Coordinates of C-alpha atoms in Angstrom, one line a residue:
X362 CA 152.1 25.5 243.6
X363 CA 155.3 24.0 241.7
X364 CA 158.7 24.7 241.8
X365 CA 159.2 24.0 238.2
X366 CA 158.5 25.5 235.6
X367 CA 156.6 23.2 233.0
X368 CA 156.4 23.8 228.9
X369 CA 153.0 22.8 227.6
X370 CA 151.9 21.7 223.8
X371 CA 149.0 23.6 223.2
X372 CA 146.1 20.0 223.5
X373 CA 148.1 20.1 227.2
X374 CA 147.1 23.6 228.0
X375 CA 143.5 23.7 226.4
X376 CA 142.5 20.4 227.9
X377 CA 143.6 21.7 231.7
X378 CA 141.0 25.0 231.1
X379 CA 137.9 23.9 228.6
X380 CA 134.7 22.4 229.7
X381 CA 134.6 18.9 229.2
X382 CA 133.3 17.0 226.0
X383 CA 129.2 17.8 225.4
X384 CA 129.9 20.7 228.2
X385 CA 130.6 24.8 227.9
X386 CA 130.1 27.1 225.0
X387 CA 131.6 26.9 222.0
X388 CA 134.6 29.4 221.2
X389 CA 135.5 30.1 217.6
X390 CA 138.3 31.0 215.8
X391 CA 138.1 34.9 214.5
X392 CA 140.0 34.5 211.2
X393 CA 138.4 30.7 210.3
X394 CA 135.3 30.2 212.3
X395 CA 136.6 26.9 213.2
X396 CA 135.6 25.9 216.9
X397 CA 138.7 26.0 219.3
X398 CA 137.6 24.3 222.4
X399 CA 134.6 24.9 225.0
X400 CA 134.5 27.9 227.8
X401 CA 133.7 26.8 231.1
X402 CA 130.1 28.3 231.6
X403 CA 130.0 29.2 235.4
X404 CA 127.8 30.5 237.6
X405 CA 126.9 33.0 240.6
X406 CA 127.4 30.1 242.9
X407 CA 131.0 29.2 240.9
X408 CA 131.7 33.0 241.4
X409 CA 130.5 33.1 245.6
X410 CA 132.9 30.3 245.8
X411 CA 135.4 31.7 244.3
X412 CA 135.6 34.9 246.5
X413 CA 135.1 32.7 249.6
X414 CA 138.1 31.1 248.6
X415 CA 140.1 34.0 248.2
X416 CA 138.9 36.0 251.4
X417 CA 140.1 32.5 252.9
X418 CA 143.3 32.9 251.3
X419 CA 143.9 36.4 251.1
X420 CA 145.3 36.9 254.8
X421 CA 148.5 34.6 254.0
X422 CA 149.4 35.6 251.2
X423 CA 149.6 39.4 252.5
X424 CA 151.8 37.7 255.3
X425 CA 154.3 36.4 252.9
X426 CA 155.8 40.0 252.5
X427 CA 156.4 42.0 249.6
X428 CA 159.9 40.5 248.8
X429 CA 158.1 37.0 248.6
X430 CA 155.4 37.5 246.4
X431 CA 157.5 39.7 244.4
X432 CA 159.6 36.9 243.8
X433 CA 156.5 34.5 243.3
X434 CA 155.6 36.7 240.4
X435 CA 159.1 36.3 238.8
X436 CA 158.7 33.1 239.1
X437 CA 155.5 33.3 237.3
X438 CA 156.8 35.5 234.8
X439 CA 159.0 32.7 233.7
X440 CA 156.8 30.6 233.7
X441 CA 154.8 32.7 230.4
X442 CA 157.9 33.0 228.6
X443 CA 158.5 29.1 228.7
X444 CA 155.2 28.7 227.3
X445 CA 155.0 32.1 225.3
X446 CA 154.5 30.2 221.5
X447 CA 151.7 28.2 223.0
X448 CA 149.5 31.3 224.6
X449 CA 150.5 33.0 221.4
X450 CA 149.2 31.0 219.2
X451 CA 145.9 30.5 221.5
X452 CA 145.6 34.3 221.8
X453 CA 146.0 34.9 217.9
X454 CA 143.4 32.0 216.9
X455 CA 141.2 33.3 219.6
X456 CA 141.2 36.9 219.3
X457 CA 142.1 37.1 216.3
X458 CA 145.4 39.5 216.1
X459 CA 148.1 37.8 214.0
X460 CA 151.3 36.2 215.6
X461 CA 153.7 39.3 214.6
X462 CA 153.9 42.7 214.4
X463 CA 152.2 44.9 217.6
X464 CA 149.7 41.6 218.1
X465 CA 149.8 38.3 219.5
X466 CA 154.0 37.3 219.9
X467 CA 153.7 40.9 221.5
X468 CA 151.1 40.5 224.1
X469 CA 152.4 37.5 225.6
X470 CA 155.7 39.3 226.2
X471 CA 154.2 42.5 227.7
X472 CA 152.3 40.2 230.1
X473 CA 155.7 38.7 231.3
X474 CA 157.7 42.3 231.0
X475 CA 154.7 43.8 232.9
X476 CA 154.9 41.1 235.7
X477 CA 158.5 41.5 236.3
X478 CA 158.5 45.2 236.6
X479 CA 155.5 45.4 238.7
X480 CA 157.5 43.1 241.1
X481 CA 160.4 45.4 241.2
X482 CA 159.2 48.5 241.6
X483 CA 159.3 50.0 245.0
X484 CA 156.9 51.4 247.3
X485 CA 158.5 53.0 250.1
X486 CA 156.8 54.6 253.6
X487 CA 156.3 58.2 253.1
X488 CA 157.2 60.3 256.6
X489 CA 155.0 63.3 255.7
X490 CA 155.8 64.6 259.0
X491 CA 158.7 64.9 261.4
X492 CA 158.9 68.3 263.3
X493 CA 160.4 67.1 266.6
X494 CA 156.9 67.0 267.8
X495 CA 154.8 65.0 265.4
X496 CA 155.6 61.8 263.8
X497 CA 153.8 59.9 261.1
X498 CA 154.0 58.0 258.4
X499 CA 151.9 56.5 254.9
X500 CA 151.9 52.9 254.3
X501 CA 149.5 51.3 252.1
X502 CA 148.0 48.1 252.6
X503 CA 146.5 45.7 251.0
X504 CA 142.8 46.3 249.5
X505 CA 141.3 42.7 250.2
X506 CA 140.0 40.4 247.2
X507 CA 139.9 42.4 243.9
X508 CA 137.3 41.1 241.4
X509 CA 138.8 42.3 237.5
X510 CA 136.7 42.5 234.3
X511 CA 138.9 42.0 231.4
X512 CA 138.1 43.1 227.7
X513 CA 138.4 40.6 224.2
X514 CA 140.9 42.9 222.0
X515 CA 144.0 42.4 224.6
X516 CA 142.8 40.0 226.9
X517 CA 146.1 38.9 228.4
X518 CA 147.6 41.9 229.0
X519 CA 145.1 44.1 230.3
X520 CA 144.3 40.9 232.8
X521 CA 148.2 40.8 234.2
X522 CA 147.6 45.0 234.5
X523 CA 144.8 43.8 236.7
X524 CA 146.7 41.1 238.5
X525 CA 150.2 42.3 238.8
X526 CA 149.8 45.1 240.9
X527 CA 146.8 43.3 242.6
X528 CA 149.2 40.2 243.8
X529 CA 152.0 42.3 244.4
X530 CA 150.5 44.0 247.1
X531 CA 148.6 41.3 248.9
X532 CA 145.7 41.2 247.8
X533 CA 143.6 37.9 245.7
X534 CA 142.2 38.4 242.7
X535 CA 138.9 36.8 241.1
X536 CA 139.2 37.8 237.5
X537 CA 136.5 36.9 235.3
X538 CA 137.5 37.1 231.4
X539 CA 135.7 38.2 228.4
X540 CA 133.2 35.9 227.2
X541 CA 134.3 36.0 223.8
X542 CA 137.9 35.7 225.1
X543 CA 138.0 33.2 227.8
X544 CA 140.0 30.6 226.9
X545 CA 143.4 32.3 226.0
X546 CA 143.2 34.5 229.4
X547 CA 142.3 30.8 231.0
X548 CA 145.2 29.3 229.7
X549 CA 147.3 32.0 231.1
X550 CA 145.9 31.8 234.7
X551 CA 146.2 28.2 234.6
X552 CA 150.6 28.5 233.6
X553 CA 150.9 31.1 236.7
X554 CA 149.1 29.2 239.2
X555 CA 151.5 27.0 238.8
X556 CA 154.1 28.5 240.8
X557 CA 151.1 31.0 242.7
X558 CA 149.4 29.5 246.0
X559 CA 146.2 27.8 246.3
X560 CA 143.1 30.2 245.3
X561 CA 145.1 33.3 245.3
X562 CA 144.4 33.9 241.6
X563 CA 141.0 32.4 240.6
X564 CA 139.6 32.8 236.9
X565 CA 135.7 32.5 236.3
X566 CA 134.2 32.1 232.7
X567 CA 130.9 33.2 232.7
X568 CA 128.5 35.4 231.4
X569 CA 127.1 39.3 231.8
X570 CA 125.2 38.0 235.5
X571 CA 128.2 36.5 236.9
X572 CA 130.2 40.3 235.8
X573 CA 127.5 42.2 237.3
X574 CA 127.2 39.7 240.4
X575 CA 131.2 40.4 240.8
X576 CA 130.6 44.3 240.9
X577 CA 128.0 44.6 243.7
X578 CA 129.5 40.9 245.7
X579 CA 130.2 41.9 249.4
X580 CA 133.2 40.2 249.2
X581 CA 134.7 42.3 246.8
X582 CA 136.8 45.2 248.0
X583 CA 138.1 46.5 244.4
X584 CA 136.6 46.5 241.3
X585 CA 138.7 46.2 238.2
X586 CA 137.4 47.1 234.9
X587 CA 138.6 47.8 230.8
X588 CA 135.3 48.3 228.4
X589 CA 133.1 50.2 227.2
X590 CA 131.7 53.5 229.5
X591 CA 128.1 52.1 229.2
X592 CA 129.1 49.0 231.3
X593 CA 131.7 51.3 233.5
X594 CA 128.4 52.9 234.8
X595 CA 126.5 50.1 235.5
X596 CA 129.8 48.6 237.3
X597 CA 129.5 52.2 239.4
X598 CA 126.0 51.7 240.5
X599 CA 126.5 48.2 241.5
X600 CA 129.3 48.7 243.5
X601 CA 127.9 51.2 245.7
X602 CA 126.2 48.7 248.0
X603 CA 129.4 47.3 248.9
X604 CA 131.5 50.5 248.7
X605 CA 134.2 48.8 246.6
X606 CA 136.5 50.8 245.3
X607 CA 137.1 50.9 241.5
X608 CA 139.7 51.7 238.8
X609 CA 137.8 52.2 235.6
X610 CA 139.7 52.5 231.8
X611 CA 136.9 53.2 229.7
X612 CA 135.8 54.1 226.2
X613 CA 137.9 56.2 224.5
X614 CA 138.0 58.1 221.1
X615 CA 141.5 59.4 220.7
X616 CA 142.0 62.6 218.6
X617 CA 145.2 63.4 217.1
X618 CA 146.2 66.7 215.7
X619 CA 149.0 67.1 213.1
X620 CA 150.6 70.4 213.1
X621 CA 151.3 72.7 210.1
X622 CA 154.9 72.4 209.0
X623 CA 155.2 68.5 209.9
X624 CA 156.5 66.1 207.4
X625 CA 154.1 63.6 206.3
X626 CA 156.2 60.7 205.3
X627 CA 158.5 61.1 208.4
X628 CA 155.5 60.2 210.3
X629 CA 153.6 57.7 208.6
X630 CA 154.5 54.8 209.8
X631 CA 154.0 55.5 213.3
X632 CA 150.2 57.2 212.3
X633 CA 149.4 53.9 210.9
X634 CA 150.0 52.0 214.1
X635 CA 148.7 54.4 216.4
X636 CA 145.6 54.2 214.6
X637 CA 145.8 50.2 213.2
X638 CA 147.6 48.8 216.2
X639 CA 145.8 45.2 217.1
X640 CA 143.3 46.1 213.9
X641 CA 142.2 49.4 214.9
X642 CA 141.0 47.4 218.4
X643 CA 142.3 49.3 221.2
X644 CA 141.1 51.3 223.7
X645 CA 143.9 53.9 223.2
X646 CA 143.9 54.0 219.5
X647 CA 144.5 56.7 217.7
X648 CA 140.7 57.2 216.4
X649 CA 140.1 60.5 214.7
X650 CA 142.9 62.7 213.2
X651 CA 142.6 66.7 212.4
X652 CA 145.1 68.0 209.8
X653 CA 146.0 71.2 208.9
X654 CA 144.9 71.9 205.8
X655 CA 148.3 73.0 204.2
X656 CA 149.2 69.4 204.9
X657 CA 145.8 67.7 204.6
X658 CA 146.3 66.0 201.3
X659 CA 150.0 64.8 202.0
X660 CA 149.1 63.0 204.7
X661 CA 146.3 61.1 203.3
X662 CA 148.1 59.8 200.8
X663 CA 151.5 58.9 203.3
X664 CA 149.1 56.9 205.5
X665 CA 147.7 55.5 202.4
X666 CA 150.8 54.1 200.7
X667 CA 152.0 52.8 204.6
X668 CA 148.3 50.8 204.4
X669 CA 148.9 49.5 200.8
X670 CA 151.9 47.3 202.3
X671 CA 150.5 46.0 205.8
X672 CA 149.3 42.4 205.1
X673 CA 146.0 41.3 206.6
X674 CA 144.8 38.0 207.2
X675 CA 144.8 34.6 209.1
X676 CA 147.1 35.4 212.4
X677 CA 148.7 32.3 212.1
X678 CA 150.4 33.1 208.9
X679 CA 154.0 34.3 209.8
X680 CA 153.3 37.2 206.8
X681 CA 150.6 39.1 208.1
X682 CA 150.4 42.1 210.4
X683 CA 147.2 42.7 210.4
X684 CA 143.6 40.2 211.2
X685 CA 139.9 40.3 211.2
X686 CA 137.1 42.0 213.7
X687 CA 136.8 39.8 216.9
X688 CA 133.3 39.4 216.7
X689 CA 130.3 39.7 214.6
X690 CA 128.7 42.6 216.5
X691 CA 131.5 44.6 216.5
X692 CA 132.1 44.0 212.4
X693 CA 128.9 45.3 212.3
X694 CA 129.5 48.5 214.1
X695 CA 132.5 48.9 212.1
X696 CA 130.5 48.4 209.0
X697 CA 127.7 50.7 209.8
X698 CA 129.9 53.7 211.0
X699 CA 131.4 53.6 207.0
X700 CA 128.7 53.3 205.2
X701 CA 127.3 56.7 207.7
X702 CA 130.5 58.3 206.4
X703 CA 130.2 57.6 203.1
X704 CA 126.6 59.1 203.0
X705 CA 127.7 62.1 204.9
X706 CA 130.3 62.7 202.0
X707 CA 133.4 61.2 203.3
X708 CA 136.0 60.1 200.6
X709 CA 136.9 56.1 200.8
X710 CA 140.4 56.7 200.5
X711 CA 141.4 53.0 200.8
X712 CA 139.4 49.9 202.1
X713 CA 135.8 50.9 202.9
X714 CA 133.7 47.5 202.3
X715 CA 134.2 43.9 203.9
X716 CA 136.6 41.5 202.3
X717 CA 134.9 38.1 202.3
X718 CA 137.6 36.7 200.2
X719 CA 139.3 36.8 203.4
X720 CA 136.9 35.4 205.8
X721 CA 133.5 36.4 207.5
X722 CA 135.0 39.2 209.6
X723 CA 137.3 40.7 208.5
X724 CA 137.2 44.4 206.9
X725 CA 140.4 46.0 205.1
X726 CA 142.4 49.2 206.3
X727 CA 139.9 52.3 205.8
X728 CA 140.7 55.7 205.5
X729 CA 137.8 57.7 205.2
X730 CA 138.8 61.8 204.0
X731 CA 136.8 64.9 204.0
X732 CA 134.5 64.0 207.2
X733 CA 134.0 66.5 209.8
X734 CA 133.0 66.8 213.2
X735 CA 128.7 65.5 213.8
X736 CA 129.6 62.8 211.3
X737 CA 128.8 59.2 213.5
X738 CA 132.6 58.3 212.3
X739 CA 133.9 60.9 213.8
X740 CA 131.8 61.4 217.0
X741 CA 131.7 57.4 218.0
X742 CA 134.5 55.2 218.8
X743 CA 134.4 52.7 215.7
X744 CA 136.7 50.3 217.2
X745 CA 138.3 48.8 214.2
X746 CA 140.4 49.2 211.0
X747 CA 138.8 52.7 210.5
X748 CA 140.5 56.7 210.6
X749 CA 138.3 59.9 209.6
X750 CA 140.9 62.2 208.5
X751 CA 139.5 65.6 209.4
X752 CA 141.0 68.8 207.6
X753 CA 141.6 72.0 210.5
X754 CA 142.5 75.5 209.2
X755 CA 142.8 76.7 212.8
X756 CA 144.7 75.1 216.1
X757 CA 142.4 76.5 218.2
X758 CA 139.7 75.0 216.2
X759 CA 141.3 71.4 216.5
X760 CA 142.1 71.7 220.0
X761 CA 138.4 72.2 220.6
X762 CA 137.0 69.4 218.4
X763 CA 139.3 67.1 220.3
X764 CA 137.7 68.4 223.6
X765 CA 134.2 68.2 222.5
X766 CA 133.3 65.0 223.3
X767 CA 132.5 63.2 226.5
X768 CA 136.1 60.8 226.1
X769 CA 139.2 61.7 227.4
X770 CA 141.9 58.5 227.3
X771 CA 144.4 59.2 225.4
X772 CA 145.3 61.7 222.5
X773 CA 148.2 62.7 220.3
X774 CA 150.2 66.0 218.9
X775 CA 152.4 65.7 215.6
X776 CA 154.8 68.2 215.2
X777 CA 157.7 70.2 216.0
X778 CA 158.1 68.6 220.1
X779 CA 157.8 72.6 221.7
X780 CA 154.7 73.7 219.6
X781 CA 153.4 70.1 220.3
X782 CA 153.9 70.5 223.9
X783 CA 151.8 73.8 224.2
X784 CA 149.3 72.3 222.5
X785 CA 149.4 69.4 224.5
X786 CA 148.9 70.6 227.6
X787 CA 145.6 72.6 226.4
X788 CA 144.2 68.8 226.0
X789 CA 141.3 67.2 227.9
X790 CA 143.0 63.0 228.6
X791 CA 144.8 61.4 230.4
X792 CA 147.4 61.0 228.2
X793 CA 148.8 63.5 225.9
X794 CA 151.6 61.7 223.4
X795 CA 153.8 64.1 221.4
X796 CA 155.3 62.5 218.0
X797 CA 153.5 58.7 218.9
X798 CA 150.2 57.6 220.5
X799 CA 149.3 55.1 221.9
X800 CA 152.3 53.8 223.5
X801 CA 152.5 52.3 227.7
X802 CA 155.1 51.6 229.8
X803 CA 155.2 50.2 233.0
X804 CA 156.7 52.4 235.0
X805 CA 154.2 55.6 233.6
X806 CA 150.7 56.0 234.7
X807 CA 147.9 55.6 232.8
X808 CA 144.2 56.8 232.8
X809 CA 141.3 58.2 231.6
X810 CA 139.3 61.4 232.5
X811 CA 135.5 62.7 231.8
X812 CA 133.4 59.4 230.0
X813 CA 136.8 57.4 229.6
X814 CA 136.5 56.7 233.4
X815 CA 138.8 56.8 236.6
X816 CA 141.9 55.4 238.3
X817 CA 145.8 55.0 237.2
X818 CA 147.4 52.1 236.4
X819 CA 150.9 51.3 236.1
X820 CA 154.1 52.0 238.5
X821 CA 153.8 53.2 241.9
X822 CA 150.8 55.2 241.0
X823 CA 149.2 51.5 239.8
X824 CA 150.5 49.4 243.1
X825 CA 149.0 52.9 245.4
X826 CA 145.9 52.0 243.3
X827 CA 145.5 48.8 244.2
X828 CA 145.8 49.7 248.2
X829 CA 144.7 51.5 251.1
X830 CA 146.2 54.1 252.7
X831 CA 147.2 53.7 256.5
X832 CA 149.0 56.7 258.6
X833 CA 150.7 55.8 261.6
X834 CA 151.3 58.4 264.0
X835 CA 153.7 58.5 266.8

């Protein structure tokens, strides 16, 4: 731990985290293909170490007090936001999301905003009862060690929403990143430990045996986890040997519903980024809009004239807003879910084939028309630069398409904000947004319901999370 806070050129930074020359496994660039650096590739022994060593260090650092380690982890915001250009840069080469616009530039600073108000927001001791007779009071401890699973389309940022409330409340954490996103949530770890004690924040690059092995270690006493609702289940089953507990944000497949009456331009702009936001690769996307049919049309072709002027390519380039799929496999998906719509009879409105002219990954803005409900597009979360636009004659009819799957995350109401409201509330997720989607703060909770998993994040709700209960009594 240092008291100062250090700015590092980005050879600095990669060299302290990579695997050494001839060693680890190659990361590339999304947008070029060009290697970056080398992962460390560790193991189930790497990871039993790890825990040991933050079991070992786990009872001091709950000693220090909440008013210490909040202060550690202003500390260690600052820390990000001297080095923010660097880990931006990483992050955008890495993943893939361009330097502006809701991407890289933003990430970095929503893992230092998220940092500083997780330190500063208050959990008090509950009296939930004092009769004259009876006397007791909530606290909530610390958990233990939390092991955290982070995702590859905001690796950073979902990490510190594992970490934040984690630290602040005592516990370690033993956070093992994506593997085709290690290096950039490495990098980060690496500037925080810098002012953070000795093992009380341990990163492990490895692959799918080390994740599982983290889910069902004995040491663990939470289980962290952003991804898909496939691996969500397997974390369930392997965590019930050790009893961990878990906070799960899993797959989602956002509807939105636009209202009659709404005007299409007014909200355009803000359809195209709930939908395109980080490339389409968000959990909490906006993935599948209904429109009433006395709009239908109007709306198509508002959200295509806001596509027409959002420039995709390299992340580095200062112009662009928009960059390629992270990875092959899920380019593929992306692929295959069009070419389903388009032999189901959806209309390619815009986009609707890879642009190689840009580089291997990448696949332009899509808007696919005159799908419906049963069509793959529609019914699986496509996780990229892809909307169905579905036409509705009936509310009720759109409220019970966006029920009808097993996914409840997030979803969205456009429209005057009473109407949207009543309609909101008849919504199956765990977020309802009226006029916007997709937006988080720190201070709200956050979380999914049915297949999109368990657990709130964020804001007192997020530090309970994070924390066992203890009454006293007397």
């Amino acid at each position: 731990m240092s008291d100062s806070t250090q700015t590092l050129d980005e050879t600095t930074l990669l060299n302290r985290v990579q695997a050494p020359e001839g060693e680890g496994r190659e990361i590339l660039d999304a947008a070029t293909r060009e290697a970056i650096g080398r992962a460390p590739v560790q193991s189930v022994a790497d990871l039993d170490d790890a825990i040991a060593r933050a079991r070992a260090a786990q009872p001091g650092w709950e000693a220090r007090g909440h008013e210490e380690r909040s202060a550690l982890l202003m500390k260690a915001a600052d820390a990000l936001e001297a080095n923010a250009e660097v880990l931006a840069r990483l992050l955008s080469r890495e993943q893939g999301k361009p330097l502006n616009g809701p991407n890289a530039r933003f990430e970095v600073g929503a893992c230092s905003a998220w940092l500083r108000a997780t330190a500063s927001t208050p959990l008090e001791t509950q009296v939930v009862v004092d009769d004259g007779e009876v006397y007791a009071e909530l606290h909530y401890r610390a958990v233990g060690v939390v092991g955290a699973i982070g995702p590859w389309n905001w690796p950073m940022m979902i990490s510190i929403w594992q970490i934040a409330p984690s630290l602040r409340m005592g516990n370690t954490v033993v956070i093992k990143p994506s593997e085709h996103t290690p290096l950039s949530v490495l990098a980060m770890l690496a500037i925080m430990n810098d002012v953070l004690p000795t093992d009380v924040l341990i990163g492990i690059s490895g692959d799918r045996e080390v994740g599982a092995r983290l889910s069902s270690h004995p040491g663990i006493d939470k289980v962290m986890f952003t991804g898909s609702t496939a691996t969500g289940r397997k974390i369930i089953e392997a965590s019930a040997g050790n009893l961990a507990r878990l906070t799960l944000e899993l797959g989602g497949n956002d509807a939105g519903i636009i209202l009659p009456g709404t005007d299409p331009k007014a909200i355009a702009q803000d359809l195209f980024w709930g939908a395109f936001i980080n490339t389409g690769q968000t959990c909490a996307a906006l993935k599948r809009l209904y429109v009433h049919d006395s709009i239908y049309d109007d709306v198509v072709d508002a959200l295509a004239e806001v596509a027409a002027l959002m420039p995709m390519g390299n992340g580095l380039d200062e112009n662009n807003v928009l960059g390629p799929l992270q990875n092959k496999a899920q380019f593929d998906i992306v692929s295959g879910l069009v070419e389903d719509a388009r032999a189901n009879g959806g209309r390619i409105v815009t986009g609707g084939a890879p642009a190689p002219e840009l580089g291997e990954l990448f696949y332009p803005v899509t808007l696919v028309a005159d799908v419906t409900d049963g069509v793959a597009l529609v019914d699986e979360e496509q996780f990229g630069p892809v909307l169905p636009i579905i036409r509705y004659h009936d509310v009720d009819d759109a409220v019970a398409s966006a029920n009808g799957l097993d996914v409840g995350l997030g979803a969205s109401v456009w429209g005057d904000r009473d109407e949207a409201r009543r309609v909101a509330a008849r919504i199956q997720a765990g977020t309802v947004w009226i006029n916007s989607h997709g937006g988080v703060h720190p201070m709200i909770p956050f979380g999914g319901v049915k297949g999109s998993g368990y657990g709130l994040e964020f804001g007192v709700e997020g530090l309970k999370s994070v924390s066992v209960p203890q009454i006293i009594n007397g």
